[in-house]
Coordinates of C-alpha atoms and ligand atoms in Angstrom, one line a residue:
X1 CA 18.4 19.2 -9.3
X2 CA 15.9 16.9 -7.5
X3 CA 12.9 16.8 -6.3
X4 CA 12.4 15.2 -2.5
X5 CA 8.5 14.1 -1.5
X6 CA 8.2 14.2 2.2
X7 CA 5.3 13.6 4.2
X8 CA 3.9 16.3 5.9
X9 CA 1.4 16.4 9.1
X10 CA -1.5 18.6 7.6
X11 CA -4.5 19.9 10.1
X12 CA -8.1 19.6 7.9
X13 CA -10.1 23.0 9.2
X14 CA -13.9 23.0 9.6
X15 CA -14.0 26.7 8.6
X16 CA -14.3 28.5 5.0
X17 CA -10.6 29.8 4.8
X18 CA -7.8 30.5 2.4
X19 CA -6.3 26.8 3.2
X20 CA -9.8 25.7 3.2
X21 CA -11.7 27.0 0.2
X22 CA -14.3 24.4 -0.6
X23 CA -16.0 24.4 3.0
X24 CA -19.7 25.0 2.5
X25 CA -21.4 26.3 5.6
X26 CA -25.0 25.0 5.1
X27 CA -23.8 21.7 5.5
X28 CA -23.2 22.8 9.1
X29 CA -25.9 24.9 9.5
X30 CA -28.6 21.7 8.8
X31 CA -27.3 19.8 11.8
X32 CA -27.5 23.2 14.2
X33 CA -31.3 23.4 13.2
X34 CA -31.9 20.1 13.8
X35 CA -30.6 20.0 17.7
X36 CA -27.1 20.2 19.3
X37 CA -26.9 16.8 19.9
X38 CA -25.8 14.2 17.8
X39 CA -23.7 10.6 18.8
X40 CA -20.5 11.1 19.9
X41 CA -18.6 9.7 16.6
X42 CA -20.4 12.3 14.4
X43 CA -19.5 14.3 16.8
X44 CA -15.7 13.4 16.3
X45 CA -15.8 13.3 12.4
X46 CA -17.2 17.2 12.2
X47 CA -16.3 18.9 14.8
X48 CA -12.4 17.8 15.8
X49 CA -10.3 19.0 12.8
X50 CA -8.7 15.6 11.0
X51 CA -5.2 15.4 10.9
X52 CA -4.0 14.1 7.5
X53 CA -0.6 13.0 6.0
X54 CA 0.6 14.6 2.5
X55 CA 3.2 14.6 0.6
X56 CA 5.1 18.0 -0.3
X57 CA 8.2 18.4 -2.3
X58 CA 11.6 20.5 -2.1
X59 CA 14.2 21.0 -4.8
X60 CA 17.7 19.8 -3.8
X61 CA 20.6 21.2 -5.3
X62 CA 24.1 19.1 -5.8
X63 CA 27.1 21.1 -4.6
X64 CA 30.5 20.5 -4.0
X65 CA 32.2 21.3 -0.4
X66 CA 34.4 23.6 0.1
X67 CA 35.6 22.1 3.6
X68 CA 35.7 18.9 2.7
X69 CA 35.9 18.1 -1.2
X70 CA 32.8 16.1 -1.2
X71 CA 29.3 16.1 -2.8
X72 CA 26.2 17.2 -1.2
X73 CA 22.5 17.7 -1.4
X74 CA 21.8 21.3 -0.1
X75 CA 18.3 23.2 -0.2
X76 CA 20.2 26.5 -0.9
X77 CA 21.1 27.2 -4.5
X78 CA 24.5 29.2 -2.9
X79 CA 25.7 26.9 -0.6
X80 CA 29.3 26.4 -0.5
X81 CA 29.6 23.6 2.2
X82 CA 27.5 20.4 2.5
X83 CA 26.0 20.3 6.1
X84 CA 26.5 22.4 8.6
X85 CA 29.3 20.7 10.6
X86 CA 31.6 21.5 7.5
X87 CA 30.7 25.1 7.7
X88 CA 31.8 25.0 11.4
X89 CA 34.8 23.7 10.9
X90 CA 36.1 26.4 8.0
X91 CA 34.9 28.8 10.2
X92 CA 36.7 27.3 13.6
X93 CA 39.6 26.9 11.2
X94 CA 39.8 30.6 9.3
X95 CA 40.0 31.6 13.5
X96 CA 43.1 29.9 14.4
X97 CA 44.7 30.7 11.6
X98 CA 44.1 34.6 12.1
X99 CA 45.2 34.6 15.5
Ligands
LIG101 ZN1 31.2 18.9 3.7

């Protein structure tokens, strides 16, 4: 078993949602009462959602392949084959044996 860290693109939302619970709407209201105009640099910072990269993990399991006999890292615990290629070849072989 191992843990793989992957960089995933994540969008930060400007509104209070389940994904962004710490957003306070009073900060945004202050800007709106001052006037709807503010410089472009601030507009981009405030209004457009930020695209940030965050690392997320996923657990992988080491299994022995039924087709090629080698080891492979898979995300499913009860997997039989190391990759999709082995799975397809195994299916093709069984089909030829039957006919
Ligand atoms: Zn294999």
